[in-house]
């Protein structure tokens, strides 16, 4: 049956995606913390949808490793450890190091038409970081990095990095909630990174990304009570950028 005139039909998949996105944002912001348990019915009632899209959303998040399914008991938000966090940042660093290593040789270069959008995302993320607004920062930071990775024109790389970033925030955000010093704690170098990208300063942009990861690891060691020396292998990766010419990427 066609949708009534003037109305857009609501697809089941759109409800599934909306529920999954809402739950993902709750977990990223630390509002839905590790160990939280819920059933399909509870999620369906919470978001005002039927059981089918709620179940599909939960299964999708489980397949992504963002939830744990317990037979006949429902779903649980997993506990991410300090070692999980180090592994996440290491995977992100290794991939980005390789991207920067080969950036100047990419046949299609960089999608420079996206740069104004990246700039706007950077401004929003930087403002949120300086204001210490955690809930706003989580969303703005994720959107910024998605747009920045979109410059490469490879959605698979962007999607994988986004998956890692979601898990990173799942570990980070609960440790930051309720703190009054976020404005001086969170990295706010988004605009500096964009300026380096705009100048085609490949080494400088790489250094800014390394600085971001270094500051994140150091901050989390401090606020989570973990030892920084347990991240020694990661800290070695987060040293100076790899040598290479600073020619405009893609030229």
Short mmCIF file of C-alpha atoms in Angstrom, two decimals:
data_model
loop_
_atom_site.label_atom_id
_atom_site.label_comp_id
_atom_site.label_asym_id
_atom_site.label_seq_id
_atom_site.Cartn_x
_atom_site.Cartn_y
_atom_site.Cartn_z
CA UNK A 1 0.00 0.00 0.00
CA UNK A 2 1.52 3.35 -1.00
CA UNK A 3 2.20 5.99 1.63
CA UNK A 4 -0.47 8.71 1.95
CA UNK A 5 0.17 11.85 -0.05
CA UNK A 6 2.51 14.25 1.74
CA UNK A 7 3.90 11.60 4.08
CA UNK A 8 7.08 9.56 3.91
CA UNK A 9 6.77 5.85 4.56
CA UNK A 10 8.75 4.70 7.60
CA UNK A 11 10.89 1.70 6.72
CA UNK A 12 11.53 -0.95 9.34
CA UNK A 13 15.25 -0.64 8.67
CA UNK A 14 15.13 3.07 9.50
CA UNK A 15 13.68 2.30 12.94
CA UNK A 16 16.33 -0.37 13.42
CA UNK A 17 19.06 2.12 12.55
CA UNK A 18 17.57 4.84 14.73
CA UNK A 19 17.44 2.57 17.76
CA UNK A 20 20.97 1.29 17.11
CA UNK A 21 22.27 4.84 16.69
CA UNK A 22 20.53 6.02 19.87
CA UNK A 23 21.98 3.15 21.92
CA UNK A 24 25.43 3.65 20.41
CA UNK A 25 25.37 7.33 21.36
CA UNK A 26 24.28 6.46 24.93
CA UNK A 27 27.18 4.03 25.29
CA UNK A 28 29.70 6.43 23.72
CA UNK A 29 28.71 9.23 26.09
CA UNK A 30 28.95 6.97 29.13
CA UNK A 31 25.26 7.32 29.97
CA UNK A 32 24.76 3.60 29.33
CA UNK A 33 27.68 2.13 31.20
CA UNK A 34 29.47 -1.20 31.22
CA UNK A 35 27.50 -3.98 32.89
CA UNK A 36 24.11 -2.44 32.09
CA UNK A 37 21.69 -5.24 31.24
CA UNK A 38 18.44 -4.98 29.27
CA UNK A 39 15.96 -7.03 27.27
CA UNK A 40 14.44 -6.51 23.86
CA UNK A 41 11.14 -5.52 25.50
CA UNK A 42 12.80 -2.89 27.66
CA UNK A 43 14.47 -1.29 24.65
CA UNK A 44 11.29 -1.49 22.57
CA UNK A 45 9.34 0.22 25.36
CA UNK A 46 12.06 2.81 25.92
CA UNK A 47 12.09 3.95 22.29
CA UNK A 48 8.43 3.34 21.55
CA UNK A 49 8.97 0.77 18.80
CA UNK A 50 7.90 -2.82 18.29
CA UNK A 51 10.05 -5.74 19.33
CA UNK A 52 11.32 -6.44 15.79
CA UNK A 53 13.37 -3.25 15.15
CA UNK A 54 14.53 -3.26 18.78
CA UNK A 55 15.79 -6.84 18.47
CA UNK A 56 17.41 -6.13 15.09
CA UNK A 57 19.20 -3.07 16.50
CA UNK A 58 20.51 -5.05 19.46
CA UNK A 59 21.69 -7.90 17.24
CA UNK A 60 23.44 -5.39 14.95
CA UNK A 61 25.28 -3.81 17.89
CA UNK A 62 26.20 -7.28 19.16
CA UNK A 63 27.65 -8.19 15.76
CA UNK A 64 29.76 -5.01 15.96
CA UNK A 65 31.11 -6.07 19.35
CA UNK A 66 29.39 -3.17 21.12
CA UNK A 67 26.99 -5.40 23.10
CA UNK A 68 27.19 -8.90 24.53
CA UNK A 69 24.27 -11.28 24.04
CA UNK A 70 23.42 -13.59 26.93
CA UNK A 71 21.32 -16.61 26.06
CA UNK A 72 17.75 -16.23 27.39
CA UNK A 73 18.83 -13.23 29.44
CA UNK A 74 19.07 -10.33 27.00
CA UNK A 75 21.96 -7.99 26.25
CA UNK A 76 24.74 -6.41 28.30
CA UNK A 77 27.07 -3.48 27.67
CA UNK A 78 30.57 -5.02 27.73
CA UNK A 79 33.34 -3.89 30.05
CA UNK A 80 36.30 -2.48 28.14
CA UNK A 81 39.59 -2.73 30.00
CA UNK A 82 42.68 -0.54 29.93
CA UNK A 83 44.29 -3.16 27.69
CA UNK A 84 41.30 -3.00 25.33
CA UNK A 85 41.75 0.75 25.15
CA UNK A 86 45.47 0.44 24.39
CA UNK A 87 44.69 -2.09 21.65
CA UNK A 88 42.10 0.26 20.15
CA UNK A 89 44.50 3.22 20.04
CA UNK A 90 47.29 1.01 18.68
CA UNK A 91 45.08 -0.25 15.83
CA UNK A 92 44.05 3.32 15.04
CA UNK A 93 47.66 4.52 15.09
CA UNK A 94 48.98 1.73 12.87
CA UNK A 95 46.29 2.36 10.27
CA UNK A 96 46.78 6.14 10.25
CA UNK A 97 50.57 5.79 10.10
CA UNK A 98 50.17 3.68 6.99
CA UNK A 99 47.72 6.17 5.48
CA UNK A 100 50.19 9.01 5.97
CA UNK A 101 53.04 6.88 4.63
CA UNK A 102 51.25 6.38 1.32
CA UNK A 103 49.14 9.54 1.16
CA UNK A 104 51.29 11.27 -1.44
CA UNK A 105 51.12 8.24 -3.72
CA UNK A 106 47.36 7.80 -3.70
CA UNK A 107 46.19 7.92 -7.35
CA UNK A 108 43.04 9.83 -6.44
CA UNK A 109 44.70 11.97 -3.80
CA UNK A 110 42.43 13.71 -1.31
CA UNK A 111 38.83 14.84 -1.72
CA UNK A 112 39.52 18.54 -1.12
CA UNK A 113 35.88 19.46 -1.79
CA UNK A 114 35.05 18.07 1.66
CA UNK A 115 37.46 20.39 3.46
CA UNK A 116 34.91 23.16 4.31
CA UNK A 117 32.71 20.57 6.02
CA UNK A 118 35.71 19.23 7.94
CA UNK A 119 36.46 22.81 9.01
CA UNK A 120 32.94 23.29 10.37
CA UNK A 121 33.10 19.98 12.24
CA UNK A 122 36.46 21.00 13.69
CA UNK A 123 35.07 24.30 14.96
CA UNK A 124 32.16 22.53 16.67
CA UNK A 125 34.37 19.87 18.27
CA UNK A 126 36.92 22.41 19.46
CA UNK A 127 34.21 24.59 21.03
CA UNK A 128 32.74 21.60 22.85
CA UNK A 129 36.15 20.54 24.16
CA UNK A 130 36.97 24.03 25.42
CA UNK A 131 33.57 24.36 27.04
CA UNK A 132 33.95 20.99 28.77
CA UNK A 133 30.63 19.77 27.37
CA UNK A 134 31.14 16.00 27.32
CA UNK A 135 27.81 15.00 25.76
CA UNK A 136 28.26 17.54 22.96
CA UNK A 137 31.93 16.73 22.51
CA UNK A 138 31.38 13.00 22.00
CA UNK A 139 29.09 13.57 19.03
CA UNK A 140 31.06 16.48 17.58
CA UNK A 141 34.38 14.65 17.88
CA UNK A 142 33.01 11.56 16.16
CA UNK A 143 31.52 13.60 13.32
CA UNK A 144 34.76 15.54 12.90
CA UNK A 145 36.89 12.42 12.55
CA UNK A 146 34.36 10.82 10.20
CA UNK A 147 34.53 13.86 7.92
CA UNK A 148 38.33 14.07 8.20
CA UNK A 149 38.68 10.39 7.26
CA UNK A 150 36.22 11.00 4.43
CA UNK A 151 38.90 13.16 2.78
CA UNK A 152 40.58 9.90 1.78
CA UNK A 153 37.59 8.81 -0.27
CA UNK A 154 37.76 5.28 1.16
CA UNK A 155 34.61 4.48 3.17
CA UNK A 156 36.04 1.18 4.44
CA UNK A 157 38.89 2.97 6.19
CA UNK A 158 36.49 5.58 7.54
CA UNK A 159 34.04 2.94 8.80
CA UNK A 160 36.75 0.92 10.53
CA UNK A 161 38.21 3.98 12.23
CA UNK A 162 34.72 5.02 13.31
CA UNK A 163 34.14 1.58 14.85
CA UNK A 164 37.37 1.97 16.82
CA UNK A 165 36.40 5.48 17.88
CA UNK A 166 33.02 4.34 19.21
CA UNK A 167 34.77 1.75 21.40
CA UNK A 168 37.35 4.29 22.50
CA UNK A 169 34.63 6.66 23.73
CA UNK A 170 32.88 3.75 25.46
CA UNK A 171 36.00 3.37 27.59
CA UNK A 172 36.82 7.07 27.93
CA UNK A 173 33.48 8.79 28.59
CA UNK A 174 32.51 7.03 31.86
CA UNK A 175 35.81 8.21 33.39
CA UNK A 176 35.10 11.81 32.36
CA UNK A 177 31.46 12.16 33.36
CA UNK A 178 30.95 14.53 36.26
CA UNK A 179 34.43 16.06 36.13
CA UNK A 180 34.64 19.83 36.38
CA UNK A 181 38.01 20.16 34.61
CA UNK A 182 37.08 18.85 31.15
CA UNK A 183 37.74 22.20 29.47
CA UNK A 184 41.44 21.83 30.25
CA UNK A 185 41.57 18.07 29.99
CA UNK A 186 40.22 17.17 26.55
CA UNK A 187 42.18 17.64 23.34
CA UNK A 188 40.98 20.66 21.35
CA UNK A 189 43.43 20.64 18.44
CA UNK A 190 40.85 19.91 15.75
CA UNK A 191 41.27 23.29 14.05
CA UNK A 192 45.07 23.08 14.10
CA UNK A 193 44.87 19.70 12.37
CA UNK A 194 42.54 21.05 9.68
CA UNK A 195 44.85 24.03 9.08
CA UNK A 196 47.78 21.66 8.56
CA UNK A 197 45.72 19.57 6.16
CA UNK A 198 44.67 22.69 4.24
CA UNK A 199 48.34 23.72 3.91
CA UNK A 200 49.12 20.26 2.50
CA UNK A 201 51.50 19.83 5.44
CA UNK A 202 51.50 16.05 5.55
CA UNK A 203 54.16 15.71 8.27
CA UNK A 204 52.52 18.43 10.37
CA UNK A 205 49.09 16.79 10.06
CA UNK A 206 50.58 13.44 11.01
CA UNK A 207 52.26 15.03 14.03
CA UNK A 208 48.92 16.55 15.11
CA UNK A 209 47.23 13.14 14.97
CA UNK A 210 50.05 11.62 17.01
CA UNK A 211 49.77 14.46 19.53
CA UNK A 212 46.05 13.76 19.83
CA UNK A 213 46.60 10.07 20.58
CA UNK A 214 49.47 10.80 22.99
CA UNK A 215 47.40 13.28 24.96
CA UNK A 216 44.43 10.90 25.01
CA UNK A 217 46.48 7.98 26.38
CA UNK A 218 48.21 10.15 28.99
CA UNK A 219 44.92 11.66 30.10
CA UNK A 220 43.21 8.28 30.40
CA UNK A 221 46.09 6.78 32.37
CA UNK A 222 45.69 9.64 34.84
CA UNK A 223 41.89 9.68 35.21
CA UNK A 224 41.40 5.90 35.12
CA UNK A 225 44.19 5.12 37.58
CA UNK A 226 46.15 2.95 35.15
CA UNK A 227 49.90 2.91 34.63
CA UNK A 228 51.27 4.66 31.58
CA UNK A 229 54.26 2.33 31.41
CA UNK A 230 51.84 -0.50 30.59
CA UNK A 231 51.32 1.28 27.28
CA UNK A 232 55.02 1.31 26.40
CA UNK A 233 54.59 -0.40 23.03
CA UNK A 234 51.95 2.14 22.10
CA UNK A 235 53.98 5.13 23.26
CA UNK A 236 56.79 4.01 20.95
CA UNK A 237 54.36 4.14 18.02
CA UNK A 238 53.25 7.62 19.07
CA UNK A 239 56.67 9.16 18.54
CA UNK A 240 57.68 11.52 15.77
CA UNK A 241 55.96 11.19 12.36
CA UNK A 242 57.63 9.04 9.76
CA UNK A 243 60.08 10.87 7.48
CA UNK A 244 58.85 11.88 4.08
CA UNK A 245 58.43 14.89 1.86
CA UNK A 246 55.68 17.36 2.58
CA UNK A 247 54.43 17.65 -0.98
CA UNK A 248 50.71 18.19 -1.32
CA UNK A 249 48.95 14.87 -0.87
CA UNK A 250 47.74 13.44 -4.15
CA UNK A 251 50.10 15.40 -6.35
#
